[in-house]
XYZ file of C-alpha atoms in Angstrom:
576
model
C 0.000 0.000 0.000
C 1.082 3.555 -0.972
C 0.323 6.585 0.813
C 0.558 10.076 0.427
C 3.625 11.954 2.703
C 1.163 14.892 2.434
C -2.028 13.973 4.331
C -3.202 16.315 7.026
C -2.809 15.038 10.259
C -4.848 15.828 13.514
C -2.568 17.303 16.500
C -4.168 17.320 19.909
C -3.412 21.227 21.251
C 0.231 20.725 22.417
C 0.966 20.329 18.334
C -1.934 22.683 16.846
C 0.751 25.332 15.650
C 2.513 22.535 13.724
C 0.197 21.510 11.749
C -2.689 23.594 9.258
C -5.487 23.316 6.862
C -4.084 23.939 4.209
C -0.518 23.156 3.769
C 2.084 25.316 2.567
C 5.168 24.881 0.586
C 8.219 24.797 2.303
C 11.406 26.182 1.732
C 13.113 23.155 -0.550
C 9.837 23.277 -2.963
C 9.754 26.839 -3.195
C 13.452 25.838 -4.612
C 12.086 23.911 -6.923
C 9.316 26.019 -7.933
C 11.857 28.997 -9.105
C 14.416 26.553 -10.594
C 10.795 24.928 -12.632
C 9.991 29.181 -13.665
C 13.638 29.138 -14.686
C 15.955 27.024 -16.831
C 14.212 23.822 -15.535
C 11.588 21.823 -16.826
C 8.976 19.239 -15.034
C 9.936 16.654 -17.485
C 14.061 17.157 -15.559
C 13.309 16.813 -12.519
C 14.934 13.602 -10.501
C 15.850 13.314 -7.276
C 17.839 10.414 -4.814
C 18.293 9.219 -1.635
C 21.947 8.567 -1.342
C 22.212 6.428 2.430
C 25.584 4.890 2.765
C 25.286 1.202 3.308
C 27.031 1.239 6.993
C 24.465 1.181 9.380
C 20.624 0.512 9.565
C 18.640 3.498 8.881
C 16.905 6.094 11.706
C 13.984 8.348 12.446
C 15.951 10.730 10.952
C 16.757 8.908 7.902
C 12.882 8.553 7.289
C 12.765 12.550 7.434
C 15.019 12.559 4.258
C 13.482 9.692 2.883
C 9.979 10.980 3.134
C 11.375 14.847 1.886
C 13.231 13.103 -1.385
C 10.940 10.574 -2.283
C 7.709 12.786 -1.369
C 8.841 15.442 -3.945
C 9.206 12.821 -6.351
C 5.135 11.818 -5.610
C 4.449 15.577 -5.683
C 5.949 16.270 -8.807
C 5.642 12.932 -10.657
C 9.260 13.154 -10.756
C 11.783 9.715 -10.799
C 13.543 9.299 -7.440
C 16.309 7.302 -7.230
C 17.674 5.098 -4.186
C 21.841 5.124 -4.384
C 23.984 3.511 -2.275
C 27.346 5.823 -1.633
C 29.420 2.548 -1.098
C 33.139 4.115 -1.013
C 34.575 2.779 1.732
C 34.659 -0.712 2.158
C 36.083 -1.125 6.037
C 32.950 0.089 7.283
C 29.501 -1.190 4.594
C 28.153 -4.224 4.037
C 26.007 -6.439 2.181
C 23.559 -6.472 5.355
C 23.142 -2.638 5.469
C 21.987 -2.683 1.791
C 19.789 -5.269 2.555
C 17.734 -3.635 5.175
C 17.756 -0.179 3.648
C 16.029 -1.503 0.964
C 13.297 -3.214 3.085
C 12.932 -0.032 5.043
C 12.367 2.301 2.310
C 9.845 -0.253 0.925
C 8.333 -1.304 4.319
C 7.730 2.603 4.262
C 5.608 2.660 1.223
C 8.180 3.932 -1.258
C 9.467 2.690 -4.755
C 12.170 4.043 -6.356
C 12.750 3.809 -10.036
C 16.289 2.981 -10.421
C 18.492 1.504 -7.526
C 22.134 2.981 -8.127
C 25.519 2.352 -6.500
C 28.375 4.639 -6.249
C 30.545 1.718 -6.809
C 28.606 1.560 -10.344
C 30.577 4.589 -11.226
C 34.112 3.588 -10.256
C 35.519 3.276 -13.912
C 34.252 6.587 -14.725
C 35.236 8.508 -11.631
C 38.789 7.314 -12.574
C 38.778 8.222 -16.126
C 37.780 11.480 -15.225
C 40.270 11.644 -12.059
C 43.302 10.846 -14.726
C 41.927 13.653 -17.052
C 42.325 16.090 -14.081
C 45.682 15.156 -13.728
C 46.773 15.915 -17.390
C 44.861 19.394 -16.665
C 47.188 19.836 -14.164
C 44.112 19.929 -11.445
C 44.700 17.040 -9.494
C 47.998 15.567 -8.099
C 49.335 12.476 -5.765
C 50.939 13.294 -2.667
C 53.144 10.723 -0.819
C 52.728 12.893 2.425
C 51.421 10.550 5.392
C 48.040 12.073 7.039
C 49.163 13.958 10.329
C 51.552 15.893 7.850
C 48.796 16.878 5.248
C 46.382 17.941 8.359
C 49.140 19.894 9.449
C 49.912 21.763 6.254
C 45.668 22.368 5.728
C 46.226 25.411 8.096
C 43.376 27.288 10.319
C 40.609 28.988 9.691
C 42.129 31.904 9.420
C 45.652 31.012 8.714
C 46.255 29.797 4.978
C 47.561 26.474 4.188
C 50.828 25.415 2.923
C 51.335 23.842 -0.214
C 52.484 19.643 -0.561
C 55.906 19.576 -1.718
C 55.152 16.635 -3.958
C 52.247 19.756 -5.375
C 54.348 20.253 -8.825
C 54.654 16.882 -9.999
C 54.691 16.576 -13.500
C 51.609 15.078 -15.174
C 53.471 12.578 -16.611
C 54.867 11.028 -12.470
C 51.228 11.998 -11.407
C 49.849 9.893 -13.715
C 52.152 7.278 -13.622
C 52.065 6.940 -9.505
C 48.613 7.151 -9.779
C 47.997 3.931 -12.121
C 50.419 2.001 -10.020
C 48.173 2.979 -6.540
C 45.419 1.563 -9.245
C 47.222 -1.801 -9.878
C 47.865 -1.846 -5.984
C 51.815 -1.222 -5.751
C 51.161 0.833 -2.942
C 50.833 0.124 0.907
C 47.610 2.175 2.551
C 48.459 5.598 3.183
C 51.372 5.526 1.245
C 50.214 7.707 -1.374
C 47.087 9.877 -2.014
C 45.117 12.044 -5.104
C 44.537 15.566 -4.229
C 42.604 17.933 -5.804
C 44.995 21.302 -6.865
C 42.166 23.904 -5.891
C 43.540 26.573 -3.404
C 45.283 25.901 -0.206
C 44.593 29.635 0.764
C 40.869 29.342 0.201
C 38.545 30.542 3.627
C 37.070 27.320 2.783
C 39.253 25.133 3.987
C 37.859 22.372 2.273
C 39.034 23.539 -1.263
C 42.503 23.284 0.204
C 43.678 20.423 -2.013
C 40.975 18.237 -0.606
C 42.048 14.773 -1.013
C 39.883 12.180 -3.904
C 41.277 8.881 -3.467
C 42.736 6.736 -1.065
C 44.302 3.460 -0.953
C 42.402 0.708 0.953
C 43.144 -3.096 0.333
C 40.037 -4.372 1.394
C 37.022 -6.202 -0.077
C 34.180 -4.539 -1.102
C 30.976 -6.068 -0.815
C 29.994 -5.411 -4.910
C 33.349 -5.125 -6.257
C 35.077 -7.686 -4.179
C 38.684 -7.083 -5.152
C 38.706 -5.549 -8.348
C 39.901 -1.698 -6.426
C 42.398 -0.936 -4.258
C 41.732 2.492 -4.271
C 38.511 4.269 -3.461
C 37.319 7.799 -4.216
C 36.287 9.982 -1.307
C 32.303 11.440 -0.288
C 33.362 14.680 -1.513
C 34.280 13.526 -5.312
C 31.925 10.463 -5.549
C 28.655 12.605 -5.153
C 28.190 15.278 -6.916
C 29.761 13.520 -10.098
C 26.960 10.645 -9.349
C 24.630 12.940 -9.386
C 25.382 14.051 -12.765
C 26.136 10.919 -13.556
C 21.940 9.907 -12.881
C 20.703 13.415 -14.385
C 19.734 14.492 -10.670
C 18.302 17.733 -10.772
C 18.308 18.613 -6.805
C 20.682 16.810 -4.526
C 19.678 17.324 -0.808
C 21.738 16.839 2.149
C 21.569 18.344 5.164
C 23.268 21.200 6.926
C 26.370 19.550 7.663
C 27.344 19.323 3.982
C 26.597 23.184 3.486
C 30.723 23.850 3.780
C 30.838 20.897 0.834
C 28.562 22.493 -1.603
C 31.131 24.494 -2.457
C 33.591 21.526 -3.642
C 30.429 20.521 -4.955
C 30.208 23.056 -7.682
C 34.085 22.999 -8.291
C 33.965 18.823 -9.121
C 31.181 19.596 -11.195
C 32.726 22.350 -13.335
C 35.402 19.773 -14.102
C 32.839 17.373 -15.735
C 29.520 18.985 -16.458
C 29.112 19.686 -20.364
C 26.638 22.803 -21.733
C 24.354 19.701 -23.069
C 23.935 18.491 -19.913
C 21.506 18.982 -16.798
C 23.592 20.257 -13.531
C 22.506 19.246 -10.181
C 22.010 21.510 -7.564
C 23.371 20.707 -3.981
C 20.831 22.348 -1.114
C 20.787 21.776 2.378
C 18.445 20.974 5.068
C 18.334 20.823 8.864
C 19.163 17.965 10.488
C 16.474 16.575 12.866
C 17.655 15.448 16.298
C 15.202 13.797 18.708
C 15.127 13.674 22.612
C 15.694 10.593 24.590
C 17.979 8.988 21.662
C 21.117 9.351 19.582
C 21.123 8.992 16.187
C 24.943 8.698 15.475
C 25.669 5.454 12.988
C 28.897 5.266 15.169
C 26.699 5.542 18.668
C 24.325 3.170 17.556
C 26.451 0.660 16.408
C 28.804 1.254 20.234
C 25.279 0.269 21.961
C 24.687 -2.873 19.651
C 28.228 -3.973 20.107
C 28.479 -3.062 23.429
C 24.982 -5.115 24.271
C 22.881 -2.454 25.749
C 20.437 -3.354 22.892
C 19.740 -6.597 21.587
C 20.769 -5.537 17.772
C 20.182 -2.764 15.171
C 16.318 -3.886 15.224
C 15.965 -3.727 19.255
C 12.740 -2.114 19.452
C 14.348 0.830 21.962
C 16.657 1.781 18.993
C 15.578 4.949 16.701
C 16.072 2.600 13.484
C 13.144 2.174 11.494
C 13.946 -1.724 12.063
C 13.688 -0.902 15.747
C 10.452 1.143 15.364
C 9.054 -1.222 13.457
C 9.294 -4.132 15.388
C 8.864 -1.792 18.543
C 4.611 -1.704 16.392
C 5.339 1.888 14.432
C 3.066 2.058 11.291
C 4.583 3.141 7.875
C 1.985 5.628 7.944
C 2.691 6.628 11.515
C 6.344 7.684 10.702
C 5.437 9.353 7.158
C 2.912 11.503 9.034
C 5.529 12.701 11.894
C 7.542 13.364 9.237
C 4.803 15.461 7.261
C 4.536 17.210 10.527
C 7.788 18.193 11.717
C 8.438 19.124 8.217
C 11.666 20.311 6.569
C 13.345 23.292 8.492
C 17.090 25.485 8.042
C 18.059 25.192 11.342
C 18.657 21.890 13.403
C 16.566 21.655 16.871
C 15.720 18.722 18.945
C 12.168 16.908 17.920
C 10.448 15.766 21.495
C 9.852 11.952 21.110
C 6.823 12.503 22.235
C 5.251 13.852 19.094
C 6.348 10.551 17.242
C 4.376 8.578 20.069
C 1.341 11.120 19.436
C 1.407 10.613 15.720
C 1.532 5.984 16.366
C -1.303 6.502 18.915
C -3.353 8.577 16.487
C -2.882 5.859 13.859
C -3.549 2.963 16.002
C -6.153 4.246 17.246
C -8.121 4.029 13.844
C -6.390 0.717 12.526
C -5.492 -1.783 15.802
C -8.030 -3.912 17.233
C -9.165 -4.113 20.685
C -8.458 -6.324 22.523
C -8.404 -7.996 26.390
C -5.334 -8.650 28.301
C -3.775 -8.732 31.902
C -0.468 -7.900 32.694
C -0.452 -7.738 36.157
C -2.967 -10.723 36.964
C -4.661 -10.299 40.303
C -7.670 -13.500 41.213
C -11.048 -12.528 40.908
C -14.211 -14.603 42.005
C -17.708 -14.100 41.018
C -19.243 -16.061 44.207
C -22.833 -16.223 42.839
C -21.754 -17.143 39.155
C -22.320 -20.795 38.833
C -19.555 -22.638 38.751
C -20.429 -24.852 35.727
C -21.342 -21.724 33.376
C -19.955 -20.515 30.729
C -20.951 -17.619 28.577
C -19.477 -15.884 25.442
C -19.386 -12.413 25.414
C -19.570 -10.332 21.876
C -17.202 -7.440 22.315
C -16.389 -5.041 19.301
C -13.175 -5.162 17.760
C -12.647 -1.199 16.903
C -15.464 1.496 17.865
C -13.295 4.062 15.241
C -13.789 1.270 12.711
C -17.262 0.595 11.406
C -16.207 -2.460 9.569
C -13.963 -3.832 11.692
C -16.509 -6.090 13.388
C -16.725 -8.020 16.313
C -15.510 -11.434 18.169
C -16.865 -13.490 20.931
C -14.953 -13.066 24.426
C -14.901 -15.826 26.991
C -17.073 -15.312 30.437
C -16.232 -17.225 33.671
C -17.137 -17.368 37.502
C -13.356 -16.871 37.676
C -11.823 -13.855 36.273
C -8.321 -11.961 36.019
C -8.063 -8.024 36.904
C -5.076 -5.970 37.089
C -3.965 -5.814 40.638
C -4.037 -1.730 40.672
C -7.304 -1.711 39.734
C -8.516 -3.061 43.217
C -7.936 -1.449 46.528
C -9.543 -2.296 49.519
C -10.430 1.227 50.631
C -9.776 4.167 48.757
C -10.664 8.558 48.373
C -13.420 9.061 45.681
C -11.566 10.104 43.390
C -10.271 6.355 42.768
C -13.285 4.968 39.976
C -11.750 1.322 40.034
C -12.678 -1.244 42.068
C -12.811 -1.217 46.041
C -14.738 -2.971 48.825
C -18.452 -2.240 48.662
C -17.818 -0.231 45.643
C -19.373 -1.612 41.975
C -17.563 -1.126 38.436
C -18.656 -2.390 35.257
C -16.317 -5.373 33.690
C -16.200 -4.039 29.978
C -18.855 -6.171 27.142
C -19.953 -7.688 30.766
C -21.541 -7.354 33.828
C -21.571 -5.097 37.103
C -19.681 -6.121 39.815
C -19.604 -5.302 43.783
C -16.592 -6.083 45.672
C -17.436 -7.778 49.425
C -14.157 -9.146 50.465
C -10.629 -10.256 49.585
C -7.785 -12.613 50.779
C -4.480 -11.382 51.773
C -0.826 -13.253 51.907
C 1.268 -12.714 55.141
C 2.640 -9.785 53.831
C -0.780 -7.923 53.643
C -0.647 -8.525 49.583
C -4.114 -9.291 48.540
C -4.076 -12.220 46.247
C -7.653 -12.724 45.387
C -10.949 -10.698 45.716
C -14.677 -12.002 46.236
C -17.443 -10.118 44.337
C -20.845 -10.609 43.438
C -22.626 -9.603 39.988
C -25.947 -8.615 38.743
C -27.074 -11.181 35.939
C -29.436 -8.270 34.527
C -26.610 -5.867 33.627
C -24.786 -7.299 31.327
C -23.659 -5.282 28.197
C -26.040 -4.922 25.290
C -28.745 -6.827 26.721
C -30.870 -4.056 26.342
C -32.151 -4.426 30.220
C -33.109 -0.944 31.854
C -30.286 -2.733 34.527
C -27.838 -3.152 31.809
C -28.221 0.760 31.254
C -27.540 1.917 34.723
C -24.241 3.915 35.135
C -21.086 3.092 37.232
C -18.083 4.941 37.215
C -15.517 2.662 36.491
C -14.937 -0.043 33.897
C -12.407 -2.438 33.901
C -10.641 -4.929 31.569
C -10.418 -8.601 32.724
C -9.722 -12.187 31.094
C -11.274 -15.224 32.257
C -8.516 -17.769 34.101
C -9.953 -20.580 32.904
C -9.806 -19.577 28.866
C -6.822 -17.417 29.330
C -3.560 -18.078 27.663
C -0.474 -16.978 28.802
C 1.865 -14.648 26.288
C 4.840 -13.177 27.191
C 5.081 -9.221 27.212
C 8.143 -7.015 26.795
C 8.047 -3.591 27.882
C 10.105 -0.907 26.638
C 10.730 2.341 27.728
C 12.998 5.169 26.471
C 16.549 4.201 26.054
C 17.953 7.340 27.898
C 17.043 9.345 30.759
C 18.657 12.369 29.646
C 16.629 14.072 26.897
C 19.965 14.672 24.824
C 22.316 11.990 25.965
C 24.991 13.257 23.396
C 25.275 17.158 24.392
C 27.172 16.875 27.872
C 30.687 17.502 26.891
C 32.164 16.303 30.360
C 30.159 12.803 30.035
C 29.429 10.222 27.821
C 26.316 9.580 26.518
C 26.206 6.118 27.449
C 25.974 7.354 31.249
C 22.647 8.353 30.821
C 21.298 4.699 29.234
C 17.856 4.103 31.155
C 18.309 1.458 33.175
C 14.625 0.373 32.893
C 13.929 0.362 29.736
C 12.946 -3.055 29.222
C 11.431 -5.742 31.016
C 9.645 -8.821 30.473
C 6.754 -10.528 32.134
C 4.073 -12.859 31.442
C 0.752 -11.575 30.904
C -2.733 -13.192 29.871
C -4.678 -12.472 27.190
C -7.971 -13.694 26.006
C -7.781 -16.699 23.687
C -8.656 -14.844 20.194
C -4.711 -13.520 20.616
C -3.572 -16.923 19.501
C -4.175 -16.657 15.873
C -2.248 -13.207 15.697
C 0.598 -13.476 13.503
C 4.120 -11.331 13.453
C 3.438 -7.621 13.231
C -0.167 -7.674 14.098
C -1.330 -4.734 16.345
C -2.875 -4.393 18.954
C -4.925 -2.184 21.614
C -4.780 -3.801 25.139
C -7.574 -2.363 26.062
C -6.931 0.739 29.336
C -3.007 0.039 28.437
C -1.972 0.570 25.544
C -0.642 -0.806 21.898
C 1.018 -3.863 21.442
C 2.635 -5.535 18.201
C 3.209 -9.779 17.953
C 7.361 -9.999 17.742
C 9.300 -12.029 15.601
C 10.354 -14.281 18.360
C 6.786 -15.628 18.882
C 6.165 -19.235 18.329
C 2.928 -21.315 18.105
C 3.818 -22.316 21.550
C 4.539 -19.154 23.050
C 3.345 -15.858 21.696
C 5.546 -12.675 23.076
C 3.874 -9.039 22.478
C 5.814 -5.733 21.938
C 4.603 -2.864 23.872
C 4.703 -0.087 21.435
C 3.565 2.778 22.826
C 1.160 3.515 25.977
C -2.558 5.359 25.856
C -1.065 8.737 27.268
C 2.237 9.863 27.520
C 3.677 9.230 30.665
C 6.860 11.765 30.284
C 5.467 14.514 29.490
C 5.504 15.903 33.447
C 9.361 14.363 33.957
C 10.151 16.625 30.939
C 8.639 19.650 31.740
């Protein structure tokens, strides 16, 4: 199923300012919009999303996803998905993999699926022709001295003294670093741009080094790869791309950008445009490839797909919809200046969705005894209980009815203020699709726990029996399972992964410092019997708790449930 990025999306007040009527262009399209009144036509337009293959993809990732391959839906333009795989210590076969499942598990298709590495034969043609223009050179330099000769900020470089090699030793050092004569670092290609530039990046940036290692399309066919900076914009061209966005970080680069491109681009041929966006942080988490792969290695999660982890593996086993994510990233839309996003408003926008798709469903996690004493003992009954009141065709199921029951233990107390609508002694509530209930006593352990409670119900009351007694109010409704059809699941629950809202901003301490402690634990639960035809990635509403999704370790013996997100938000007081 494919779905619009642009669908309006309903924000309780807290978001109201975020999110109109009507929507408005933002700044990238209004780009687009003067380059199309310009020297552009509709028909030109193409745009990518360029991930490197060296990690599994984030929240923020589906930001630039959703921007790239949501102006290719607005504008009926091609958008294609291209993998900058230049540096082979660091990407694998794996990362490609599950790129490419997220960007489809998102609802997106892109119409060609590039590779940098596709382009290595051609980025070294045109490498060799800068050298005969004099324009690019090799230096046998090690790094520290080449970092030491870039200069300061304000302080000009110094020039390589291997900068004036003739074309002809340039050329001839640089095929031999091709045919792998060379240990790594031995030598390097530099661009000859301007090592006084106030851009220190156009100080003879370098645009190959020498790495004897596998890569995981061209196995052993290179020993030297071309750097970020030269691969992509000559890609880009490469694939016609008409707009190449990145995000702010890469403003400094756009720069060397343009230079690259003067070097290749012919009057015939479309140039692509480099602009920049902000970079979309989000509290509670880090999004760092490098810090997410130290908590994976370093077992504070489970693996890239841990449902506490901001990758779109992680939120999706964790019970996030496609269209969930699309619409948070609809509405914290596309801005020039980075900020921090509060994770709350990506809960807000998976409640608001599951709330309209996820049936209903009942299920105890924290099982407390309950005994209907003038329920026969024998009887049975099977309740009909509606699968999704926002859902007119979602229908309904039938819900076992015992004289023994299971209610959450904090939904009983044996005295309590009126303010407390649940159930206490001499007090009634309604048990939801059933009956009304009156608590009369309970039994206690020798700690003073109460371990089971004694009620009695009103056989005229029950739900939808249209009775004048099955009309009359009570305050409080609970969920329940019967014990004697209920099956037991196991339940994970996951909280945020950090107690710090931004782990990563403390200069005097490491992020990892602030890893919540709690953030997961696992319990068994029961749930009424329906549950056990529920296959992998089916959603859930345990009904008065929250959403739930089936995980991937479930077997037809044992089912285990993901707690995705709760009914409120429970941090918005610690945050405030």
């Amino acid at each position: 199923m494919k779905f619009s990025p642009f669908e309006s999306l309903s924000l309780p007040l807290k978001y109201t300012n975020m999110s109109s009527t009507k929507r408005s262009l933002n700044f990238i399209e209004h780009i687009i919009e003067e380059d199309l009144a310009k020297d552009y036509s509709k028909s030109s337009l193409r745009f990518r999303f360029p991930p490197e293959p060296n990690g599994y993809l984030h929240i923020g990732h589906a930001s630039s996803i959703c921007l790239n391959f949501g102006l290719g839906l607005r504008y009926s333009a091609p958008v294609n998905l291209r993998f900058d795989d230049t540096n082979p210590t660091k990407e694998e076969q794996e990362y490609v993999d599950a790129i490419k499942r997220d960007v489809e598990w998102l609802g997106f298709e892109w119409d060609k699926e590039c590779y940098a590495s596709d382009y290595f034969g051609q980025l070294y043609d045109w490498a060799e022709e800068l050298i005969k223009q004099s324009k690019a050179y090799v230096d046998s330099q090690n790094a520290e001295a080449i970092a030491q000769q870039k200069g300061t900020p304000t302080e000009p470089g110094t020039a390589s003294p291997f900068r004036d090699r003739t074309v002809e030793e340039n050329l001839h050092l640089f095929r031999e670093m091709k045919e792998g004569k060379y240990k790594e670092g031995e030598h390097v290609l530099r661009a000859k741009i301007d090592m006084s530039s106030s851009n220190m990046l156009m100080r003879d940036p370098i645009m190959y080094r020498i790495l004897h290692k596998s890569h995981h399309r061209t196995k052993n066919d290179w020993c030297i790869y071309p750097m970020y900076d030269w691969t992509h914009g000559e890609s880009d061209y490469i694939e016609s791309i008409s707009h190449s966005f990145c995000t702010l970080e890469f403003a400094m680069h756009r720069e060397l950008y343009d230079w690259f491109l003067d070097q290749v681009v012919t009057p015939e041929n479309l140039r692509p445009k480099q602009r920049e966006f902000a970079r979309r942080n989000f509290s509670h988490t880090v999004v760092s490839k490098r810090r997410l792969l130290q908590l994976v290695e370093q077992g504070v999660v489970s693996g890239w797909d841990d449902p506490r982890m901001p990758t779109i593996s992680g939120l999706r086993r964790r019970g996030y919809t496609p269209m969930s994510i699309r619409n948070f990233a609809d509405t914290i839309g596309i801005a020039k200046r980075d900020n921090v996003v509060d994770l709350s408003l990506l809960e807000f926008t998976v409640r608001e969705d599951l709330n309209k798709t996820a049936d209903r469903v009942h299920a105890v996690l924290d099982p407390l005894l309950l005994e209907i004493t003038n329920y026969p003992e024998d009887q049975e009954e099977w309740i009909e209980a509606e699968n999704n009141p926002e859902d007119e065709n979602a229908g309904s199921r039938k819900v076992p009815f015992s004289k023994y029951l299971y209610i959450e233990k904090e939904d009983f107390k044996e005295e309590a203020n009126r303010k407390f609508f649940r159930l206490k002694l001499d007090s009634e509530v309604r048990l939801k699709n059933g009956y009304i209930i009156k608590a009369v006593s309970c039994d206690k352990d020798a700690d003073g726990n109460v371990t089971k409670v004694y009620c009695t119900y009103d056989p005229d009351t029950r739900s939808g029996s249209g009775s004048e007694a099955s009309k009359r109010k009570v305050k409080g409704t609970l969920h329940w399972v019967s014990k004697t059809h209920a099956k037991s699941v196991k339940v994970r629950l996951y909280d945020r992964l950090f107690t710090d809202p931004t782990p990563d901003a403390h200069k005097d301490k490491d992020f990892m410092e602030f890893v919540n402690p709690n953030s997961f634990e696992e319990i068994e639960a029961f749930v009424e019997p329906s549950l056990m035809d529920a296959k992998v990635e089916d959603r859930f509403q345990f009904q008065r708790i929250g959403y739930f999704v089936v995980d991937k370790d479930s077997t037809s013996e044992q089912l285990v449930f993901n707690k995705t997100v709760g009914l409120r938000d429970t941090w918005a007081k610690l945050d405030s």
